[in-house]
Tab-separated table of C-alpha atoms and ligand atoms in Angstrom:
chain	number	residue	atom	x	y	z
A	1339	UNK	CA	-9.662	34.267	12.228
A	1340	UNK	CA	-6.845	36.292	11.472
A	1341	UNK	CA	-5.827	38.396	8.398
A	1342	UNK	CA	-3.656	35.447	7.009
A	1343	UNK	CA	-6.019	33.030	7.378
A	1344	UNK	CA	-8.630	34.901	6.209
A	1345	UNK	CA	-6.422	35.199	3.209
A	1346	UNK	CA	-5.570	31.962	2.970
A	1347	UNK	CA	-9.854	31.091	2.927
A	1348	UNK	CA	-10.691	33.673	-0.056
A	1349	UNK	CA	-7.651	32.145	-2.497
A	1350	UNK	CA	-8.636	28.677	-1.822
A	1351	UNK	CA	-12.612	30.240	-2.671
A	1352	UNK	CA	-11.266	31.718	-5.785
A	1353	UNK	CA	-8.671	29.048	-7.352
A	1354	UNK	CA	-8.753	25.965	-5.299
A	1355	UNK	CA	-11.093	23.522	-6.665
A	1356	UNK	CA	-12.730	21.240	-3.974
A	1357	UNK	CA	-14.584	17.369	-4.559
A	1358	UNK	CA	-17.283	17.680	-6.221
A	1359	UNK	CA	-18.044	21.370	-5.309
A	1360	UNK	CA	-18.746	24.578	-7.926
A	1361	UNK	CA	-16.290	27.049	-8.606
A	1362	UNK	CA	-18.438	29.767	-9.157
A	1363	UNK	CA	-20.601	28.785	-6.484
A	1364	UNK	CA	-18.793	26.757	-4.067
A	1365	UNK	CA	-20.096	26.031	-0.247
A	1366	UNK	CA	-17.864	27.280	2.521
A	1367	UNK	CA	-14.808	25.495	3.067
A	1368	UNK	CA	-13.220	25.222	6.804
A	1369	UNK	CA	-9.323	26.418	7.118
A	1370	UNK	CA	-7.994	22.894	9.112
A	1371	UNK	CA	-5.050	24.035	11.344
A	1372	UNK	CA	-3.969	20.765	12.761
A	1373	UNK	CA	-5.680	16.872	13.828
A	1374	UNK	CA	-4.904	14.795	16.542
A	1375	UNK	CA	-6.258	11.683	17.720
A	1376	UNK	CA	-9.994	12.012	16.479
A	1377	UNK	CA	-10.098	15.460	16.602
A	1378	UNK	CA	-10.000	18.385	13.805
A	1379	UNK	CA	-8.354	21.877	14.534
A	1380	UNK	CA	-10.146	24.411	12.549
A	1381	UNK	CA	-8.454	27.945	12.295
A	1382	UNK	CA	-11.690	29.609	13.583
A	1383	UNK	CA	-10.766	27.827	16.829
A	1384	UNK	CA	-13.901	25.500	16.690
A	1385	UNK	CA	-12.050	21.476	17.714
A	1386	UNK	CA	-14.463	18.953	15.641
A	1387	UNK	CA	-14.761	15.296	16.612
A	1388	UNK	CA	-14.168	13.440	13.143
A	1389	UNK	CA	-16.863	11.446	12.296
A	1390	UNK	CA	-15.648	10.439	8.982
A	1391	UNK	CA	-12.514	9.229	9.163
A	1392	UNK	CA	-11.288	11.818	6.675
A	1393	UNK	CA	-13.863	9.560	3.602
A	1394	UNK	CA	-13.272	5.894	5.397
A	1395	UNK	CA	-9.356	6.318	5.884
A	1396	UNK	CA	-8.450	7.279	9.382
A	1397	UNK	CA	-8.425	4.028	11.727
A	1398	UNK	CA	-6.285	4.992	14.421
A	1399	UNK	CA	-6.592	8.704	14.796
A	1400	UNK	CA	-4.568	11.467	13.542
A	1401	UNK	CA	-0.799	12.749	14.111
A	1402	UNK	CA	-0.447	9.069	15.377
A	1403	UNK	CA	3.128	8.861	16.865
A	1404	UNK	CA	4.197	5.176	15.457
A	1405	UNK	CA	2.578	6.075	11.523
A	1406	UNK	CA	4.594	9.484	12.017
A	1407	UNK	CA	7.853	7.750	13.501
A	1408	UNK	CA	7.429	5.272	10.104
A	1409	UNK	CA	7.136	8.328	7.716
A	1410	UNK	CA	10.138	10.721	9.348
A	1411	UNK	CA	12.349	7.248	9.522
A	1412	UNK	CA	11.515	5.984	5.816
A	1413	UNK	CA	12.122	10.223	4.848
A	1414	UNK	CA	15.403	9.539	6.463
A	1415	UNK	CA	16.568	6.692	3.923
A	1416	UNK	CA	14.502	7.638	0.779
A	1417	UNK	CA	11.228	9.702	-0.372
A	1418	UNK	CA	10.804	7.668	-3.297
A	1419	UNK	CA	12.351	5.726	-6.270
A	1420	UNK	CA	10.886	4.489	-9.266
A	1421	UNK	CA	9.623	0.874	-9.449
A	1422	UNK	CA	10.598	-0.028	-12.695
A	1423	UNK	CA	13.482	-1.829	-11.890
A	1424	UNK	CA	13.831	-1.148	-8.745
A	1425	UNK	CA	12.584	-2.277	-5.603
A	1426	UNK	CA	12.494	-1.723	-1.862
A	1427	UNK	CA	12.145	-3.350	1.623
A	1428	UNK	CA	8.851	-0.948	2.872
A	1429	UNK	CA	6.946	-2.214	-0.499
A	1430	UNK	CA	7.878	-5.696	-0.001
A	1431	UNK	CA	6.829	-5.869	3.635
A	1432	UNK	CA	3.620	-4.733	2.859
A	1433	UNK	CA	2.842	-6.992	-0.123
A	1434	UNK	CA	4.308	-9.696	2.532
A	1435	UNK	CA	1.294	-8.611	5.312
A	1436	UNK	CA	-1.366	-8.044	2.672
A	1437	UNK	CA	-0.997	-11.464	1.665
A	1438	UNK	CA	-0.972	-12.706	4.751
A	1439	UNK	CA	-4.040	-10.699	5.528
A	1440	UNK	CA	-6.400	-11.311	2.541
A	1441	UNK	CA	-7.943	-14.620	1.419
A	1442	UNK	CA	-5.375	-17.286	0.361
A	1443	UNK	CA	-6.027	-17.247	-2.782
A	1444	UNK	CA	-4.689	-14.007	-3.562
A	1445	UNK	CA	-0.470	-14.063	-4.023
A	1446	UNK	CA	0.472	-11.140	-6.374
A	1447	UNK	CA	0.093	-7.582	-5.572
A	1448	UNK	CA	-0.179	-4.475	-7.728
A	1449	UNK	CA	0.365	-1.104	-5.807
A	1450	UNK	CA	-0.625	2.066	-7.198
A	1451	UNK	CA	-2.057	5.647	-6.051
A	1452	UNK	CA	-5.539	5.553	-5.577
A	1453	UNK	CA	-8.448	3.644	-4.677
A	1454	UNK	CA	-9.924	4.922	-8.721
A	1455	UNK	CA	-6.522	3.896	-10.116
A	1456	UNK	CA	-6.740	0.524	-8.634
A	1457	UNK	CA	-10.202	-0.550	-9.633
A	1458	UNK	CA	-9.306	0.854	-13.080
A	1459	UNK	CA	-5.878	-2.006	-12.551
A	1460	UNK	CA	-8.607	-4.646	-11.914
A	1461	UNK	CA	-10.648	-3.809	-14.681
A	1462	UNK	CA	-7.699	-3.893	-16.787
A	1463	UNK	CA	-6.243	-6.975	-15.162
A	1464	UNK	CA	-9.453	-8.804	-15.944
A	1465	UNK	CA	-9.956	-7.540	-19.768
A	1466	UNK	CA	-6.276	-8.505	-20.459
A	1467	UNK	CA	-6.590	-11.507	-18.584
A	1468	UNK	CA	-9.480	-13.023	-21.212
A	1469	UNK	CA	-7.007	-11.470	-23.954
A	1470	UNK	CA	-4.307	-12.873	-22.990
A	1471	UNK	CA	-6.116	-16.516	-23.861
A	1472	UNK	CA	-7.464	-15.150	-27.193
A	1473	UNK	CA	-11.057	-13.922	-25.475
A	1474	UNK	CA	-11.035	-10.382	-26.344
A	1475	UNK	CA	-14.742	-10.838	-26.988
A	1476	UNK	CA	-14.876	-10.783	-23.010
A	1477	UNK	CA	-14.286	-7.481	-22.796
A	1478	UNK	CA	-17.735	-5.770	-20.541
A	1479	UNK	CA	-17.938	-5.793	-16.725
A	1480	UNK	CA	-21.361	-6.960	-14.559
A	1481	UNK	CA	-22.038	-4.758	-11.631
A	1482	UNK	CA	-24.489	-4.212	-9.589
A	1483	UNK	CA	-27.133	-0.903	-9.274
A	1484	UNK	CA	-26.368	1.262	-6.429
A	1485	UNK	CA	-22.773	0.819	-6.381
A	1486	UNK	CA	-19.643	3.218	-6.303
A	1487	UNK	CA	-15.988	2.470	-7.438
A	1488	UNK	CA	-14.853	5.790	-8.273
A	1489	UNK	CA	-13.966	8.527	-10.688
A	1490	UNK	CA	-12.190	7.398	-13.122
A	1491	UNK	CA	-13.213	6.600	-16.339
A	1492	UNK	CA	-13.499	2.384	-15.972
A	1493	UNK	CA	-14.979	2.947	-12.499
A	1494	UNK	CA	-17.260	5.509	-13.806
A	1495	UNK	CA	-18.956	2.689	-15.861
A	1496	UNK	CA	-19.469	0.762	-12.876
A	1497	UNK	CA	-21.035	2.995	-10.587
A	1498	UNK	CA	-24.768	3.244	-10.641
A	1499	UNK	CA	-25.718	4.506	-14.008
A	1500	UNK	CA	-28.733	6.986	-12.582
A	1501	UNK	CA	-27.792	7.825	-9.497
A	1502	UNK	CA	-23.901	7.085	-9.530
A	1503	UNK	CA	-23.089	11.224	-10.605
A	1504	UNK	CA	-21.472	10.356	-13.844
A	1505	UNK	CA	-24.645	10.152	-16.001
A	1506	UNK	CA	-23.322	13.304	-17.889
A	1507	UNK	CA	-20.165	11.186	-19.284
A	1508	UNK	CA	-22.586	8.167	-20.236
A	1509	UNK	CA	-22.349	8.377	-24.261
A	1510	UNK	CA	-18.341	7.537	-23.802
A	1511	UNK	CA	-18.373	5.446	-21.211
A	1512	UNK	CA	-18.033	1.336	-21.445
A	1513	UNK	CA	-20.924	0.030	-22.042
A	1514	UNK	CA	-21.316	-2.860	-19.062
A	1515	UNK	CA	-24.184	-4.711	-17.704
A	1516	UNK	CA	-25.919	-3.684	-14.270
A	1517	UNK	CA	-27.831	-6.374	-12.400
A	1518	UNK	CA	-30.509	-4.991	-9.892
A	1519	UNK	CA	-29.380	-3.640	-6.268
A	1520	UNK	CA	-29.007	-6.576	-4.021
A	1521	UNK	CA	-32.466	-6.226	-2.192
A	1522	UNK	CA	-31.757	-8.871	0.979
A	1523	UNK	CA	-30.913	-6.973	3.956
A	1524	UNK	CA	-27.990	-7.714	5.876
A	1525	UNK	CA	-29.833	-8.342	9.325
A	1526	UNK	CA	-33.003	-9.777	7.498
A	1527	UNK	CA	-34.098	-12.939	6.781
A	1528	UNK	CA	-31.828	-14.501	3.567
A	1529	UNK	CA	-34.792	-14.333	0.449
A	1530	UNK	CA	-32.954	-16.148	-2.501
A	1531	UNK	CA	-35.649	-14.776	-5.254
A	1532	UNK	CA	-33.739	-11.891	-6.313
A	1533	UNK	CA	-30.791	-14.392	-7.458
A	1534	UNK	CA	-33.063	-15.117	-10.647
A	1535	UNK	CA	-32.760	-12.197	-12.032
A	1536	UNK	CA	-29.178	-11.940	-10.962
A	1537	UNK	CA	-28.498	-15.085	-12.796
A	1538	UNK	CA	-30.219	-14.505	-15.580
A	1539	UNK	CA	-27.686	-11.725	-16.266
A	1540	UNK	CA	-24.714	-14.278	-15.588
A	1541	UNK	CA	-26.227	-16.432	-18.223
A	1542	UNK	CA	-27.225	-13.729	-20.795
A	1543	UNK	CA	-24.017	-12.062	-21.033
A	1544	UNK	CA	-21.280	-14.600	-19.638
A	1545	UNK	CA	-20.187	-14.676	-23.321
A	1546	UNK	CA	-19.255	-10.874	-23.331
A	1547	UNK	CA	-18.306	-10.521	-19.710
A	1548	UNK	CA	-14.756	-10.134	-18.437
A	1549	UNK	CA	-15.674	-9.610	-14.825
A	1550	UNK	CA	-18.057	-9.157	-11.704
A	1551	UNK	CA	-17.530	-6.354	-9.645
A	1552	UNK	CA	-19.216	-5.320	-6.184
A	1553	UNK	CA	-18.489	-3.619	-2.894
A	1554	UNK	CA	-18.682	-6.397	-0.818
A	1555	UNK	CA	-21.625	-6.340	2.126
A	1556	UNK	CA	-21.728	-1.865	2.168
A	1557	UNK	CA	-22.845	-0.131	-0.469
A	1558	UNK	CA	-21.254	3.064	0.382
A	1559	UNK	CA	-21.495	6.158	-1.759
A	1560	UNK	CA	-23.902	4.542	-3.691
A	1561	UNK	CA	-26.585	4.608	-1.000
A	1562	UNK	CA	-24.878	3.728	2.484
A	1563	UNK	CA	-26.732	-0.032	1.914
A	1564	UNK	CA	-25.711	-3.072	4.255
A	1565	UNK	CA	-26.872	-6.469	1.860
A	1566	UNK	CA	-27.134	-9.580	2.869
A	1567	UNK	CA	-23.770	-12.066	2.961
A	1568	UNK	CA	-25.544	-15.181	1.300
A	1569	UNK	CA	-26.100	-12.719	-1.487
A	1570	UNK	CA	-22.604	-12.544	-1.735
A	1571	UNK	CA	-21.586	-15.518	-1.805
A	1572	UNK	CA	-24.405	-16.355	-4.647
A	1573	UNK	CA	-22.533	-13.604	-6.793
A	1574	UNK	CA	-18.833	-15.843	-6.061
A	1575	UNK	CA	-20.940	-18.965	-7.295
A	1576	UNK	CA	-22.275	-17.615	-10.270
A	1577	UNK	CA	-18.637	-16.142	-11.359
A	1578	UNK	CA	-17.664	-19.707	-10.910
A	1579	UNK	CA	-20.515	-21.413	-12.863
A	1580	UNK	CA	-20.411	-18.877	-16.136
A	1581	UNK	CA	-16.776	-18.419	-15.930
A	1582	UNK	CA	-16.532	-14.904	-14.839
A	1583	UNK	CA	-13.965	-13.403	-12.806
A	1584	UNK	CA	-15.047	-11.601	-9.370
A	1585	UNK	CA	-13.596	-8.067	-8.257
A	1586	UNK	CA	-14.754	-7.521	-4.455
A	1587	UNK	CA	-13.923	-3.649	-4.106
A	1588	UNK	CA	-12.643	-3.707	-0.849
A	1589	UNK	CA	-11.979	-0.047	-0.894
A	1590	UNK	CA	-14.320	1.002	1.711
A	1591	UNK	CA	-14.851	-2.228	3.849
A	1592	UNK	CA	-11.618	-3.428	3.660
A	1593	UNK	CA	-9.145	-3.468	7.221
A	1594	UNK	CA	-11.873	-3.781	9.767
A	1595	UNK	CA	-14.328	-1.173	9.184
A	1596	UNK	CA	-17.127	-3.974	8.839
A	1597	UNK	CA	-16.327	-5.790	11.993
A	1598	UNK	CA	-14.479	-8.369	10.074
A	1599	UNK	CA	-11.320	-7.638	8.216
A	1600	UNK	CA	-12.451	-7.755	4.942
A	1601	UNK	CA	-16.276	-7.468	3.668
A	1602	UNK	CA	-15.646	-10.902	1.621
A	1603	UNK	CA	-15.207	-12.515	5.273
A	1604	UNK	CA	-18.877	-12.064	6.140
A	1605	UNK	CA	-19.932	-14.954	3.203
A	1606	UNK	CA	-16.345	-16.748	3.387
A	1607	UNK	CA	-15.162	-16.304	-0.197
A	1608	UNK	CA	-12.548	-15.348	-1.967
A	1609	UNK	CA	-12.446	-13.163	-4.571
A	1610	UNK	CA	-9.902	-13.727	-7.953
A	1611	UNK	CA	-8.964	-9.612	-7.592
A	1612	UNK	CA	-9.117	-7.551	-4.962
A	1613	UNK	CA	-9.059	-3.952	-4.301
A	1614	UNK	CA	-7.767	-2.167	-1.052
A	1615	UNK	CA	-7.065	1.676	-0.466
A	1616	UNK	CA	-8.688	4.627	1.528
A	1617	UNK	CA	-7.526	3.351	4.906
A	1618	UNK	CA	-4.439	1.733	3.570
A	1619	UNK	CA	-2.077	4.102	5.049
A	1620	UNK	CA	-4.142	4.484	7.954
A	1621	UNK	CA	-5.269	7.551	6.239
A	1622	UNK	CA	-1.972	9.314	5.937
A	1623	UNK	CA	-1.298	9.139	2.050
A	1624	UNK	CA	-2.581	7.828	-1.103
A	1625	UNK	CA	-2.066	4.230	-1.817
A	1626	UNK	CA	-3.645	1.603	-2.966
A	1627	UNK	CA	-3.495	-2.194	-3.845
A	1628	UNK	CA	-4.997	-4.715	-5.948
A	1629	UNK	CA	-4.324	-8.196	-5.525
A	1630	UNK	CA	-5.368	-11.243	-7.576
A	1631	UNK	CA	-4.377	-15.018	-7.697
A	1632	UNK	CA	-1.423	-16.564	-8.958
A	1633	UNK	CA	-3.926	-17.833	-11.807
A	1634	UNK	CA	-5.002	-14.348	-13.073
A	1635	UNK	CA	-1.234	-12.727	-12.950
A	1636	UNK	CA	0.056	-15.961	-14.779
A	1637	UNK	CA	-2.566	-15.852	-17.608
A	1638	UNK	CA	-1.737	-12.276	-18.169
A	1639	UNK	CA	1.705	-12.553	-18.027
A	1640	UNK	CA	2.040	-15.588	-20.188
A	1641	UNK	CA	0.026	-13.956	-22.813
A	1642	UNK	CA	0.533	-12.403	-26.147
A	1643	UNK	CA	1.972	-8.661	-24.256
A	1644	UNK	CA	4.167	-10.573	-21.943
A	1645	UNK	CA	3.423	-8.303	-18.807
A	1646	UNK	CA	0.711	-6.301	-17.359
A	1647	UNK	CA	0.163	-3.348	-19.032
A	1648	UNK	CA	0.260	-0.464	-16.102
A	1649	UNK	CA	2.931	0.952	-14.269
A	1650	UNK	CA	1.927	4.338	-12.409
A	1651	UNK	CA	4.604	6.859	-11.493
A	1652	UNK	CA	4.496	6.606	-7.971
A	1653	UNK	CA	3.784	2.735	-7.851
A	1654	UNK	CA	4.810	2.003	-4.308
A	1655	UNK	CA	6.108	5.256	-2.944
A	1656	UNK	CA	8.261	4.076	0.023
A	1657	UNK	CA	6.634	7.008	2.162
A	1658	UNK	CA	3.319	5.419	1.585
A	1659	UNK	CA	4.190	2.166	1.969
A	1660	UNK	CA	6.578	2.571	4.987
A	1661	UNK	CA	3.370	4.154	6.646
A	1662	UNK	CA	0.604	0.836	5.294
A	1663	UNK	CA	3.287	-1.215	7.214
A	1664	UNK	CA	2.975	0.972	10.538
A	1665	UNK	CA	-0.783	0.704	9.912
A	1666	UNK	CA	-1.206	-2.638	9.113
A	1667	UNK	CA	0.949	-3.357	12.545
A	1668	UNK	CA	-1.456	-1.758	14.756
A	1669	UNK	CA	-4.130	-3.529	13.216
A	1670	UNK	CA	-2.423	-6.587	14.036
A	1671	UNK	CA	-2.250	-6.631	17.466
A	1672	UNK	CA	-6.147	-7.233	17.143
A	1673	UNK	CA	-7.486	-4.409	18.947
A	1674	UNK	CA	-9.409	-2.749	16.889
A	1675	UNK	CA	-11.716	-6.022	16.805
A	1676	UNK	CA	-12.706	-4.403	19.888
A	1677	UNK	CA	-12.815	-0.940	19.483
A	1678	UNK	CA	-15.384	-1.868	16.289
A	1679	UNK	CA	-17.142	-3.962	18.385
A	1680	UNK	CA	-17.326	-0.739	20.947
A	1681	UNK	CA	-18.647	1.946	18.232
A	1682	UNK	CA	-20.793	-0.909	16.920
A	1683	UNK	CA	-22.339	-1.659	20.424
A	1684	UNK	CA	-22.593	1.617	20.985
A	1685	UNK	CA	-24.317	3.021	18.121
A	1686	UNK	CA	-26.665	0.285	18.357
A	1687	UNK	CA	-27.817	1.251	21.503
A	1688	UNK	CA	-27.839	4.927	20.483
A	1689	UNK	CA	-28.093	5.341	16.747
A	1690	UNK	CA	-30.587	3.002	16.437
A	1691	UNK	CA	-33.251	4.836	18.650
A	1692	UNK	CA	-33.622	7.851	15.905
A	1693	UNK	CA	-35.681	5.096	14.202
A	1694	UNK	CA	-38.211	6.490	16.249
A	1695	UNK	CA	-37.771	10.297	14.903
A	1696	UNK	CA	-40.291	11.125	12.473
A	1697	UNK	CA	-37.613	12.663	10.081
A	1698	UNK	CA	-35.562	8.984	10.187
A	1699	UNK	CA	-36.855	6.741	7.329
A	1700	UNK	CA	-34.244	3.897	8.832
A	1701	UNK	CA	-31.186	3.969	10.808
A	1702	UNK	CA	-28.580	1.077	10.749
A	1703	UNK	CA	-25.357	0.023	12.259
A	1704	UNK	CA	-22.467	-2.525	10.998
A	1705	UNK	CA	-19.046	-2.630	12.370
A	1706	UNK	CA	-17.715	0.917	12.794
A	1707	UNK	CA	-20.130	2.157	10.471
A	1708	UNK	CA	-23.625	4.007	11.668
A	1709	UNK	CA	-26.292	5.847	9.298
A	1710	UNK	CA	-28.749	8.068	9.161
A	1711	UNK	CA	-30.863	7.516	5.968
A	1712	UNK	CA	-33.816	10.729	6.094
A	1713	UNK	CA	-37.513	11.411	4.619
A	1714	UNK	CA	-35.682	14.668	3.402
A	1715	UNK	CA	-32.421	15.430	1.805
A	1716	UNK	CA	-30.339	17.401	3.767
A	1717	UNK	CA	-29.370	21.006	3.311
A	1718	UNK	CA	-25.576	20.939	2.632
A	1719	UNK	CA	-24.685	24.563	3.481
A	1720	UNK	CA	-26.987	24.376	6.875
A	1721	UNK	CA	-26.077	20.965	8.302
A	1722	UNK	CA	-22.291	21.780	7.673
A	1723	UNK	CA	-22.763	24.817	9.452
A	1724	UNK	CA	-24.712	23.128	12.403
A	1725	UNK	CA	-22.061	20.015	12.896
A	1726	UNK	CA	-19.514	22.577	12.948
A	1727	UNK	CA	-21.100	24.363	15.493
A	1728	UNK	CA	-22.163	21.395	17.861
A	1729	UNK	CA	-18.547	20.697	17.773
A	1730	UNK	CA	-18.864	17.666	15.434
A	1731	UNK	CA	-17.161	16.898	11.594
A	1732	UNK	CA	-19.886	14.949	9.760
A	1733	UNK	CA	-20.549	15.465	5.960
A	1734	UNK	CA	-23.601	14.063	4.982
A	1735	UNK	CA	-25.388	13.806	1.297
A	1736	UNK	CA	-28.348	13.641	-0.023
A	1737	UNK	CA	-30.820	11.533	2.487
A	1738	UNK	CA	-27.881	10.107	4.350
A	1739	UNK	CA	-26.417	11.475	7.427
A	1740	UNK	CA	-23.885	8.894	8.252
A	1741	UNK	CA	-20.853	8.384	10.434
A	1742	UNK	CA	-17.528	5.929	10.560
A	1743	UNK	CA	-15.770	7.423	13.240
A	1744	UNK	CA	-11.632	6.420	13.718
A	1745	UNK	CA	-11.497	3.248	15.619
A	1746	UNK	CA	-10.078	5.412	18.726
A	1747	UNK	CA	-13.040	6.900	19.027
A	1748	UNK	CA	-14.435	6.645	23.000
A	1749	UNK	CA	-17.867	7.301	24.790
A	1750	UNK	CA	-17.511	10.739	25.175
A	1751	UNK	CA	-16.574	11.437	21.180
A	1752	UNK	CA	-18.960	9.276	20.013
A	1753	UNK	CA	-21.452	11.150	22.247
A	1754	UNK	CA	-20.790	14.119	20.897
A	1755	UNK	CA	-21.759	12.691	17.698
A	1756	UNK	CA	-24.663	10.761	18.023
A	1757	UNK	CA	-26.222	13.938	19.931
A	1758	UNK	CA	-25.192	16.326	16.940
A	1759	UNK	CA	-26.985	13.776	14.721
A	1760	UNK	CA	-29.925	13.889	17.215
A	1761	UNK	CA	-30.069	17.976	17.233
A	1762	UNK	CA	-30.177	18.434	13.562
A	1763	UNK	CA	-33.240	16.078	12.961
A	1764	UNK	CA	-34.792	18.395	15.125
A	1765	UNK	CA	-34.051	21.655	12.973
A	1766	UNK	CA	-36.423	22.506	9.793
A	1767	UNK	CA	-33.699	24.542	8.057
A	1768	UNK	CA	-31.269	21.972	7.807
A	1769	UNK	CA	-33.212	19.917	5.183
A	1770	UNK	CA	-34.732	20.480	1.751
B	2331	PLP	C1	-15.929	1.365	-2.774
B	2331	PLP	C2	-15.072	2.443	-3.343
B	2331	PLP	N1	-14.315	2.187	-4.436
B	2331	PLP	C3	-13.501	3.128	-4.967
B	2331	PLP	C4	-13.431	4.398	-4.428
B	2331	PLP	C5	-12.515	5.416	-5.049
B	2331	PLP	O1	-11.410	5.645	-4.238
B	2331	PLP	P1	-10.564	7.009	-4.381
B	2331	PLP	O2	-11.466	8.105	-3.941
B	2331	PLP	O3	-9.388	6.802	-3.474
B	2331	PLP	O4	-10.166	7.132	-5.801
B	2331	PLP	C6	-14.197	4.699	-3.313
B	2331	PLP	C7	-14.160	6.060	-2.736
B	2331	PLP	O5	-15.041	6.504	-2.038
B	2331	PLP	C8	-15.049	3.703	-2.753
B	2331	PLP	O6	-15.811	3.949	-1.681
């Protein structure tokens, strides 16, 4: 590297704080001089084959030419306005295809900047919803354990409460109500007995509860687990039986990633709110949505504050929402049904056979979507090192090594990765 760069590395070390990393302690960072297609540029010269999709966002590669022709044309007319007010073709369009894309029920749209921010607009949505018909009593959420919605504080309280890294903020966090981890396995046999205990919890608390919320099918962050549809679609049944409203966060699954184009397509519901983000932009810029039914936006706005009560700076930044449209386009010419199916096929046939490894506890595929899950926990600092070396950008955590390459992704690059995967089990110093 050279003496700017190296520069660059030691301020960023010192000041620039990093997810979830120390700043007195922090692991290496890499300096990132460019991307294209699926691969990384570092500054040390190394060129990594993504793996991660930048955290579930990139879908069609990087430095894509028609999301960079909608960014430098939308820059052209405007950066951004505010929405109060105001409003603007490139945030209509896409409220236009994300209705046209989600489940029918859903017909109003609420953009804001961050896949957090928007569970935190469902949360709110469904609390003022149940006070906005003089239920206030509603006011607790009933998630499952193992899940992830993000950092904010209202998503904090539905992420796993042990193993969801926010247990240090527990004593001011809401106090909701967490069902067991759906047990069923996705490609198992469909075993209704855990639904009693699910139920019960429905008909304990349906008094107090505002709303259901789940990742629908993955289980990302909070353990990389792949449930079983049917369970699903028990959880949409039971929201309908004790009057409950149902949040699928869609974050994660949402625009193909599963094979389908939304996780609530695997059990054929609908859910009353929904949240989108991460791959929105086809992992160019912040943005996210949540959508709901003309039932939920009515209640709320015919209610006792007359209007929802959240309006975010950059609500619909015309950048962002010039490049969802650009996005959401490629997506619907239908290829990437096939270039999931691809990745999916082919990590089958190639992911699947570390079951075998003695290290490998399980391995499983879904859609564009392959992991890893380990005896050991992996060593951060030495498995970073080692992808990076074997040419490869995959970030794994604790027992999960995982991978959700861009949908571009070919033979060769996903190759690359599944034999990167393959070396590492092989090396003692890369786990705990
Ligand atoms: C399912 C799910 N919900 C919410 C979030 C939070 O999104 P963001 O990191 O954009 O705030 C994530 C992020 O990983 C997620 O996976």
């Amino acid at each position: 590297m050279n003496k700017k760069q190296t520069e660059l590395l030691a301020f960023d070390k010192k000041h620039v704080w990093h997810p979830y990393t120390s700043m007195s302690n922090p692991l290496p960072s890499y300096l990132v001089e460019s991307a294209e297609g699926v691969h990384i540029q570092l500054a040390s010269g190394e060129k990594l084959v993504d793996g991660m999709s930048s955290w579930w966002s990139v879908l069609h590669g990087y430095n894509h030419p028609k999301l960079n022709e909608a960014l430098i044309e939308q820059t052209k007319k405007m950066a951004h306005v505010m929405f109060g007010g105001l409003t603007h073709e490139p945030a209509i369009n896409l409220c236009k295809k994300l209705i046209d894309i989600t489940p029918k029920p859903l017909q109003k749209v609420f953009l804001s900047d961050s896949g957090s921010v928007s569970v935190e607009v469902a949360i709110k949505m469904s609390l003022q919803y149940w006070h906005s018909q003089g239920k206030s009593e509603k006011h607790k959420l009933l998630t499952v354990k193992n899940g992830y919605h993000g950092d904010t504080f209202a998503a904090m309280a539905v992420c796993d409460p042990v193993n969801g890294m926010h247990q240090i903020f527990e004593s001011v966090l809401m106090k909701n109500v967490f069902a067991p981890a759906p047990q069923s396995d996705f490609f198992q046999p469909w075993d209704d007995s855990e639904l009693i205990a699910l139920e019960n919890l429905f008909a304990a608390h349906h008094h107090e509860v505002a709303a259901f919320i789940i990742e629908p099918i993955v289980q990302g962050t909070g353990g990389m687990r792949f449930y079983h549809p049917q369970y699903l679609q028990a959880c949409r049944d039971f929201c309908d039986k004790y009057n409950i409203l149902f949040i699928a966060d869609e974050i994660a699954t949402g625009l193909g990633r599963t094979g389908k184009m939304f996780g609530c397509n695997w059990a054929n519901i609908s859910p009353d709110i929904m949240c989108l983000g991460k791959t929105l932009t086809g992992g160019y810029m912040t943005l996210a949505a949540t959508l709901c039914t003309d039932e939920v936006a009515n209640t709320i706005s015919n209610g006792e504050a007359g209007c929802f009560m959240h309006g975010p700076t950059f609500m619909a930044n015309p950048l962002a929402c010039a490049v969802a449209n650009a996005s959401l386009e490629l997506l619907a010419t239908g290829e990437w049904l096939q270039q999931v199916s691809f990745i999916e096929s082919f990590l089958k046939e190639h992911l699947l056979a570390l079951n075998s490894h003695s290290r490998v506890k399980n391995s499983r595929v879904l859609g564009g979507i392959g992991v890893v899950e380990t005896f050991d926990a992996v060593n951060m600092e030495t498995i970073q090192k080692r992808f990076v070396e074997l040419g490869v950008w995959i970030r794994p955590f604790g027992k999960l090594i995982y991978i959700m390459p861009p949908f571009i992704s070919n033979t060769d690059e996903l190759t690359l990765l599944v034999t990167a995967i393959s070396t590492v089990l092989d090396e003692a110093p890369c786990f705990l």
